Coordinates of C-alpha atoms in Angstrom, one line a residue:
X1 CA 135.3 112.5 117.0
X2 CA 134.2 109.0 118.1
X3 CA 135.0 109.7 121.8
X4 CA 133.2 113.0 121.6
X5 CA 130.1 111.3 120.2
X6 CA 130.0 108.7 122.9
X7 CA 130.7 111.0 125.7
X8 CA 127.7 113.2 125.0
X9 CA 125.2 110.4 124.8
X10 CA 125.8 108.6 128.1
X11 CA 122.6 106.6 128.8
X12 CA 120.2 109.3 127.8
X13 CA 118.8 107.7 124.6
X14 CA 115.1 108.1 125.3
X15 CA 114.0 106.7 121.9
X16 CA 113.7 103.2 123.3
X17 CA 111.9 103.9 126.5
X18 CA 108.7 105.5 127.8
X19 CA 106.6 107.5 125.4
X20 CA 109.6 107.8 123.0
X21 CA 109.7 104.0 122.8
X22 CA 106.0 103.9 122.0
X23 CA 106.4 106.5 119.3
X24 CA 109.4 104.6 117.9
X25 CA 107.3 101.4 117.7
X26 CA 104.5 103.3 116.0
X27 CA 106.9 104.7 113.3
X28 CA 108.3 101.2 112.7
X29 CA 104.7 99.8 112.4
X30 CA 103.8 102.6 110.0
X31 CA 106.9 101.8 107.9
X32 CA 106.0 98.1 107.7
X33 CA 102.5 98.9 106.6
X34 CA 103.7 101.2 103.9
X35 CA 106.2 98.6 102.5
X36 CA 103.5 95.9 102.7
X37 CA 101.0 98.0 100.9
X38 CA 103.5 99.0 98.2
X39 CA 104.5 95.4 97.5
X40 CA 100.9 94.5 97.2
X41 CA 100.2 97.4 94.8
X42 CA 103.0 96.3 92.5
X43 CA 101.8 92.7 92.5
X44 CA 98.3 93.8 91.6
X45 CA 99.5 95.9 88.8
X46 CA 101.6 93.0 87.5
X47 CA 98.7 90.6 87.5
X48 CA 96.3 93.2 86.0
X49 CA 94.0 93.2 89.0
X50 CA 94.5 97.0 89.0
X51 CA 93.4 98.5 85.7
X52 CA 91.1 101.1 84.1
X53 CA 87.4 100.3 84.7
X54 CA 84.2 101.8 83.5
X55 CA 80.9 102.4 85.4
X56 CA 77.9 104.4 84.2
X57 CA 79.9 105.7 81.2
X58 CA 82.7 107.0 83.3
X59 CA 86.2 105.6 83.4
X60 CA 88.0 105.1 86.7
X61 CA 91.8 104.6 86.0
X62 CA 94.1 102.3 88.0
X63 CA 91.5 100.8 90.3
X64 CA 90.4 97.4 91.5
X65 CA 87.1 95.8 92.5
X66 CA 86.9 95.0 96.2
X67 CA 85.1 91.6 95.7
X68 CA 87.6 90.5 93.0
X69 CA 90.5 91.5 95.2
X70 CA 89.2 89.4 98.1
X71 CA 89.0 86.4 95.7
X72 CA 92.6 87.1 94.6
X73 CA 93.9 87.3 98.2
X74 CA 92.3 84.0 99.1
X75 CA 93.5 82.3 95.8
X76 CA 97.1 83.5 96.5
X77 CA 96.9 82.4 100.1
X78 CA 97.3 85.9 101.5
X79 CA 94.2 85.4 103.5
X80 CA 92.4 82.3 104.8
X81 CA 88.9 83.6 104.4
X82 CA 86.9 86.6 103.2
X83 CA 86.5 88.1 106.7
X84 CA 90.3 88.1 107.2
X85 CA 90.9 89.5 103.8
X86 CA 88.5 92.4 104.5
X87 CA 90.4 93.1 107.8
X88 CA 93.7 93.2 106.0
X89 CA 92.5 95.7 103.4
X90 CA 90.8 97.8 106.1
X91 CA 94.3 98.1 107.7
X92 CA 95.5 99.7 104.5
X93 CA 92.5 101.9 104.3
X94 CA 93.0 103.1 107.9
X95 CA 96.6 104.1 107.0
X96 CA 95.4 106.0 103.9
X97 CA 97.1 103.7 101.5
X98 CA 93.9 102.7 99.6
X99 CA 90.5 104.5 99.4
X100 CA 87.2 104.3 97.6
X101 CA 87.5 106.0 94.2
X102 CA 84.8 108.5 95.1
X103 CA 85.6 108.6 98.9
X104 CA 82.0 107.6 99.6
X105 CA 82.9 104.5 101.7
X106 CA 85.5 104.7 104.5
X107 CA 85.1 101.0 105.3
X108 CA 86.4 98.4 102.9
X109 CA 83.5 96.2 101.8
X110 CA 83.4 92.8 100.1
X111 CA 81.2 94.0 97.3
X112 CA 81.6 95.3 93.7
X113 CA 82.9 98.7 94.6
X114 CA 86.0 100.4 93.1
X115 CA 88.9 101.1 95.3
X116 CA 92.3 102.6 94.4
X117 CA 95.8 102.9 95.9
X118 CA 96.4 106.6 96.7
X119 CA 99.9 106.3 95.2
X120 CA 98.2 105.6 91.8
X121 CA 96.1 108.8 91.9
X122 CA 98.6 111.1 93.6
X123 CA 96.5 111.6 96.7
X124 CA 98.8 109.8 99.1
X125 CA 99.3 112.1 102.2
X126 CA 103.0 113.1 102.4
X127 CA 103.3 114.1 106.0
X128 CA 106.8 114.3 107.7
X129 CA 106.8 110.7 108.7
X130 CA 106.0 109.4 105.2
X131 CA 108.5 111.8 103.6
X132 CA 111.2 110.5 105.9
X133 CA 110.2 106.9 105.2
X134 CA 110.3 107.4 101.4
X135 CA 113.6 109.2 101.6
X136 CA 115.0 106.4 103.7
X137 CA 113.7 103.7 101.3
X138 CA 115.3 105.5 98.4
X139 CA 118.6 105.8 100.1
X140 CA 118.4 102.1 101.1
X141 CA 117.8 101.0 97.5
X142 CA 120.7 103.0 96.3
X143 CA 123.0 101.6 98.9
X144 CA 121.9 98.1 98.1
X145 CA 122.8 98.4 94.5
X146 CA 125.5 96.0 93.4
X147 CA 127.9 98.9 92.5
X148 CA 127.7 100.4 96.0
X149 CA 130.1 99.1 98.7
X150 CA 129.3 101.4 101.5
X151 CA 127.3 98.7 103.5
X152 CA 129.8 96.2 104.8
X153 CA 130.1 93.8 107.8
X154 CA 132.2 95.6 110.4
X155 CA 133.1 95.2 114.1
X156 CA 132.5 97.7 116.9
X157 CA 133.5 96.9 120.5
X158 CA 134.4 93.3 119.6
X159 CA 130.9 92.6 118.1
X160 CA 130.5 92.0 114.3
X161 CA 127.5 93.6 112.6
X162 CA 126.1 93.0 109.1
X163 CA 125.4 95.7 106.5
X164 CA 126.8 98.6 108.5
X165 CA 128.0 102.0 107.4
X166 CA 130.4 104.4 109.0
X167 CA 128.9 107.7 109.9
X168 CA 131.6 109.9 108.3
X169 CA 131.7 107.8 105.1
X170 CA 127.9 107.9 104.9
X171 CA 128.0 111.7 105.1
X172 CA 130.6 111.9 102.3
X173 CA 128.4 109.6 100.2
X174 CA 125.3 111.7 100.7
X175 CA 127.0 114.8 99.5
X176 CA 128.7 113.0 96.5
X177 CA 125.3 111.6 95.5
X178 CA 123.6 115.0 95.6
X179 CA 121.3 113.9 98.5
X180 CA 122.6 116.9 100.5
X181 CA 124.4 120.1 99.4
X182 CA 126.7 120.2 102.4
X183 CA 128.0 118.0 105.2
X184 CA 125.9 119.9 107.7
X185 CA 122.8 119.3 105.7
X186 CA 123.7 115.6 105.3
X187 CA 124.1 115.3 109.1
X188 CA 120.7 116.9 109.6
X189 CA 119.2 114.4 107.2
X190 CA 120.7 111.6 109.2
X191 CA 119.3 113.0 112.5
X192 CA 115.8 113.0 110.8
X193 CA 116.3 109.4 109.6
X194 CA 117.2 108.4 113.1
X195 CA 114.3 110.3 114.8
X196 CA 111.9 108.5 112.5
X197 CA 113.4 105.1 113.3
X198 CA 114.9 104.4 109.8
X199 CA 118.6 104.2 110.9
X200 CA 120.2 103.4 114.3
X201 CA 123.5 103.0 116.0
X202 CA 124.5 99.3 115.7
X203 CA 124.1 98.8 119.5
X204 CA 121.6 101.6 119.9
X205 CA 123.9 103.4 122.3
X206 CA 124.6 106.7 120.5
X207 CA 122.8 109.3 118.5
X208 CA 124.0 110.1 115.0
X209 CA 127.5 111.7 115.2
X210 CA 129.9 112.5 112.4
X211 CA 132.5 109.9 113.5
X212 CA 133.7 106.4 113.0
X213 CA 130.7 105.0 114.8
X214 CA 128.8 102.3 112.9
X215 CA 125.1 102.5 112.0
X216 CA 122.5 100.4 110.3
X217 CA 119.1 100.6 108.7
X218 CA 116.6 99.4 111.2
X219 CA 114.5 97.6 108.6
X220 CA 115.1 95.7 105.4
X221 CA 112.9 97.4 102.8
X222 CA 113.4 94.5 100.4
X223 CA 112.1 91.7 102.6
X224 CA 108.9 90.3 101.1
X225 CA 106.1 90.9 103.5
X226 CA 103.1 88.7 104.0
X227 CA 99.8 90.5 104.2
X228 CA 98.9 88.6 107.4
X229 CA 101.7 90.6 109.1
X230 CA 99.3 93.6 109.1
X231 CA 97.3 91.9 111.8
X232 CA 100.2 91.4 114.1
X233 CA 100.7 94.2 116.7
X234 CA 104.4 93.7 117.0
X235 CA 107.0 94.4 114.3
X236 CA 107.8 91.3 112.3
X237 CA 110.8 89.3 113.5
X238 CA 111.1 87.0 110.5
X239 CA 114.5 86.5 109.0
X240 CA 115.5 89.1 106.5
X241 CA 115.9 88.1 102.9
X242 CA 116.7 89.8 99.7
X243 CA 114.2 87.8 97.7
X244 CA 111.8 90.6 96.9
X245 CA 110.2 92.5 94.1
X246 CA 112.9 95.1 94.4
X247 CA 115.9 92.7 94.2
X248 CA 117.5 91.2 91.2
X249 CA 117.4 87.4 90.9
X250 CA 120.8 85.8 91.0
X251 CA 121.7 83.6 88.1
X252 CA 122.1 80.0 89.2
X253 CA 123.0 78.2 86.1
X254 CA 126.3 79.9 85.5
X255 CA 128.5 82.8 86.5
X256 CA 128.6 84.6 83.2
X257 CA 128.1 88.3 83.3
X258 CA 126.1 88.6 80.1
X259 CA 123.2 86.9 78.5
X260 CA 121.3 87.4 75.3
X261 CA 117.7 87.9 74.3
X262 CA 115.7 88.5 71.2
X263 CA 114.8 92.0 70.1
X264 CA 111.5 92.2 68.2
X265 CA 111.2 95.2 65.8
X266 CA 107.9 96.4 64.5
X267 CA 108.5 94.5 61.3
X268 CA 108.7 91.3 63.4
X269 CA 112.3 90.8 62.3
X270 CA 114.2 88.8 65.0
X271 CA 117.6 90.0 66.0
X272 CA 119.9 88.6 68.7
X273 CA 121.6 91.3 70.8
X274 CA 123.9 91.0 73.8
X275 CA 122.5 92.0 77.2
X276 CA 124.5 92.6 80.3
X277 CA 123.0 92.2 83.8
X278 CA 121.3 95.2 85.2
X279 CA 124.0 95.3 87.9
X280 CA 126.7 95.9 85.2
X281 CA 124.8 98.0 82.7
X282 CA 127.2 100.9 83.0
X283 CA 129.9 98.8 81.3
X284 CA 127.9 98.3 78.2
X285 CA 128.9 101.0 75.8
X286 CA 125.9 103.1 74.9
X287 CA 123.0 100.9 75.8
X288 CA 121.3 100.6 79.2
X289 CA 119.8 97.1 79.8
X290 CA 116.9 96.7 82.2
X291 CA 116.7 93.0 82.6
X292 CA 118.8 90.0 83.5
X293 CA 116.6 87.2 82.1
X294 CA 118.0 83.8 81.4
X295 CA 119.5 83.2 78.0
X296 CA 116.8 82.9 75.3
X297 CA 119.0 81.7 72.5
X298 CA 121.9 79.4 72.2
X299 CA 123.5 81.6 69.6
X300 CA 126.6 83.4 70.7
X301 CA 125.9 87.0 71.6
X302 CA 127.2 89.8 69.4
X303 CA 128.9 92.9 70.6
X304 CA 127.2 94.8 73.5
X305 CA 126.9 97.9 71.4
X306 CA 124.9 96.7 68.4
X307 CA 124.2 98.9 65.4
X308 CA 121.3 101.4 66.0
X309 CA 117.9 100.1 64.9
X310 CA 117.0 103.6 63.7
X311 CA 116.8 104.0 60.0
X312 CA 118.0 107.6 60.3
X313 CA 118.9 110.1 63.0
X314 CA 116.0 112.0 64.6
X315 CA 116.2 115.2 66.6
X316 CA 114.0 116.3 69.5
X317 CA 112.9 119.3 67.5
X318 CA 111.7 117.1 64.7
X319 CA 109.6 115.1 67.2
X320 CA 108.0 118.2 68.6
X321 CA 107.2 119.8 65.2
X322 CA 103.5 120.4 64.9
X323 CA 102.0 117.9 62.4
X324 CA 105.1 115.6 62.6
X325 CA 104.2 111.9 61.8
X326 CA 104.6 110.7 65.4
X327 CA 102.1 109.4 67.8
X328 CA 102.4 109.6 71.6
X329 CA 101.9 106.5 73.8
X330 CA 102.2 106.0 77.5
X331 CA 103.2 102.7 79.1
X332 CA 103.0 101.7 82.8
X333 CA 105.7 99.0 83.2
X334 CA 105.9 97.0 86.3
X335 CA 109.4 95.5 86.7
X336 CA 109.6 91.8 87.6
X337 CA 112.2 90.1 89.7
X338 CA 114.9 90.6 87.0
X339 CA 114.1 94.0 85.6
X340 CA 111.9 95.7 82.9
X341 CA 113.1 94.0 79.8
X342 CA 114.3 96.7 77.4
X343 CA 117.4 98.5 76.1
X344 CA 117.5 102.3 75.8
X345 CA 120.2 103.9 73.6
X346 CA 121.1 107.2 72.0
X347 CA 120.9 110.9 73.1
X348 CA 118.5 113.8 72.6
X349 CA 116.3 111.9 72.1
X350 CA 117.0 108.4 73.4
X351 CA 115.3 105.5 71.7
X352 CA 114.3 101.9 72.4
X353 CA 117.0 99.7 71.0
X354 CA 115.7 96.3 72.0
X355 CA 112.8 94.7 73.8
X356 CA 112.8 91.3 75.5
X357 CA 109.7 89.7 74.0
X358 CA 108.9 87.8 77.3
X359 CA 109.6 90.8 79.6
X360 CA 107.3 93.4 81.2
X361 CA 108.0 96.1 78.7
X362 CA 106.9 94.0 75.7
X363 CA 103.7 93.1 77.7
X364 CA 103.0 96.8 78.1
X365 CA 103.3 97.4 74.4
X366 CA 106.8 98.8 74.1
X367 CA 108.6 98.4 70.7
X368 CA 112.0 99.2 69.3
X369 CA 112.4 102.5 67.4
X370 CA 110.1 104.3 69.9
X371 CA 111.6 107.6 71.3
X372 CA 111.6 108.2 75.0
X373 CA 109.7 111.4 75.9
X374 CA 109.4 111.2 79.7
X375 CA 110.1 108.8 82.6
X376 CA 107.8 109.1 85.6
X377 CA 106.6 112.5 84.5
X378 CA 110.1 113.9 83.9
X379 CA 110.8 115.1 80.3
X380 CA 113.9 113.4 79.0
X381 CA 113.9 114.5 75.3
X382 CA 117.1 116.5 75.8
X383 CA 119.2 114.1 77.8
X384 CA 121.3 111.0 76.9
X385 CA 120.7 107.4 77.7
X386 CA 122.8 107.5 80.9
X387 CA 120.4 110.0 82.5
X388 CA 117.4 108.0 81.4
X389 CA 119.1 104.8 82.7
X390 CA 119.8 106.4 86.1
X391 CA 116.2 107.6 86.4
X392 CA 114.9 104.1 85.9
X393 CA 117.4 102.3 88.0
X394 CA 117.1 104.6 91.0
X395 CA 113.3 105.0 90.7
X396 CA 110.3 102.8 91.7
X397 CA 109.7 99.4 90.4
X398 CA 106.7 100.6 88.5
X399 CA 107.7 103.2 85.8
X400 CA 105.5 105.3 83.6
X401 CA 107.1 106.0 80.3
X402 CA 105.8 108.3 77.5
X403 CA 107.2 107.5 74.0
X404 CA 106.7 108.8 70.5
X405 CA 106.3 106.3 67.7
X406 CA 106.7 107.0 64.0
X407 CA 103.3 106.4 62.3
X408 CA 105.0 104.6 59.4
X409 CA 106.5 102.0 61.7

């Protein structure tokens, strides 16, 4: 099949010349702006620049004050002066990534006006280009997980390329992962990814063909972008790195596969539980761990499957019974460089088994003994911890979790 793929392509690849080349560059530019905007959004959530605000007795959720953001950008050296900072944010506004909360101002102004990321209010325009980009980013994140070995250094025509995948193996993987229902559908998906500049043949000589030809992702979604790149007309050429908000921090002090952290129960009783790294969470019995923080205690960790913190079993039906003594709470948890900082365990419903007191989940208000109702809007009351774990690990860095907490706790 490799010969057939190369024979039909000849030198007719028009995606890198003429109007096709201009379109390709524009798609790449759009992708870079989307990634840069998303990384900024996550940082602003993490530092509480984005939050619910009130004005004239009305609450505007998940927004920021333009003037305060300009201060923040200068303080964090993302912009040298206020004029430059305004230009940077205008770039995001022009791409429809941010907007005035009432859509009364198209221009970004350095005043006390409320603005919001469209991804935070569900108004982000999902055109074909954005859909392809988001699909490509999701596939890239799954492929870059420590458990996946599809991306490897390989040689083609005597040249070695990093992080490549073989077309035929990639199609198999897409079907196995449920990303496509058939090999034909998987191949059509790859054609779309290629048309939108997300993947390419390693030497840019061939279209996508079900073969032994090698392909790569054109961009590293995990590279940490600087906002100043938005003012550059050309795509950034800086060296790729995995040091980003979407990448786990490697442990430098030792090579142990497990660490431990303290779990704080509502009664403030301190327990030491074992915690595996996020990359090896599937090996940990019946608990999914969402952090790989450094050891917080010199005490030797106990078994990875500690006794449940629940006083008694609770069913989903009991939680949903009218008048039941449970209160609903919703948390927005922004993962840091090492995860989210909690353990989920159990089945139908799952519960919070442990919380890292120094992690993002604890900061958001999560406690042990809470029951997981939904993850990013998807009801999970009737699934087990494996499904909940997968939803979190394969989803965005910012997760919205609804839980139910017993009123007596």
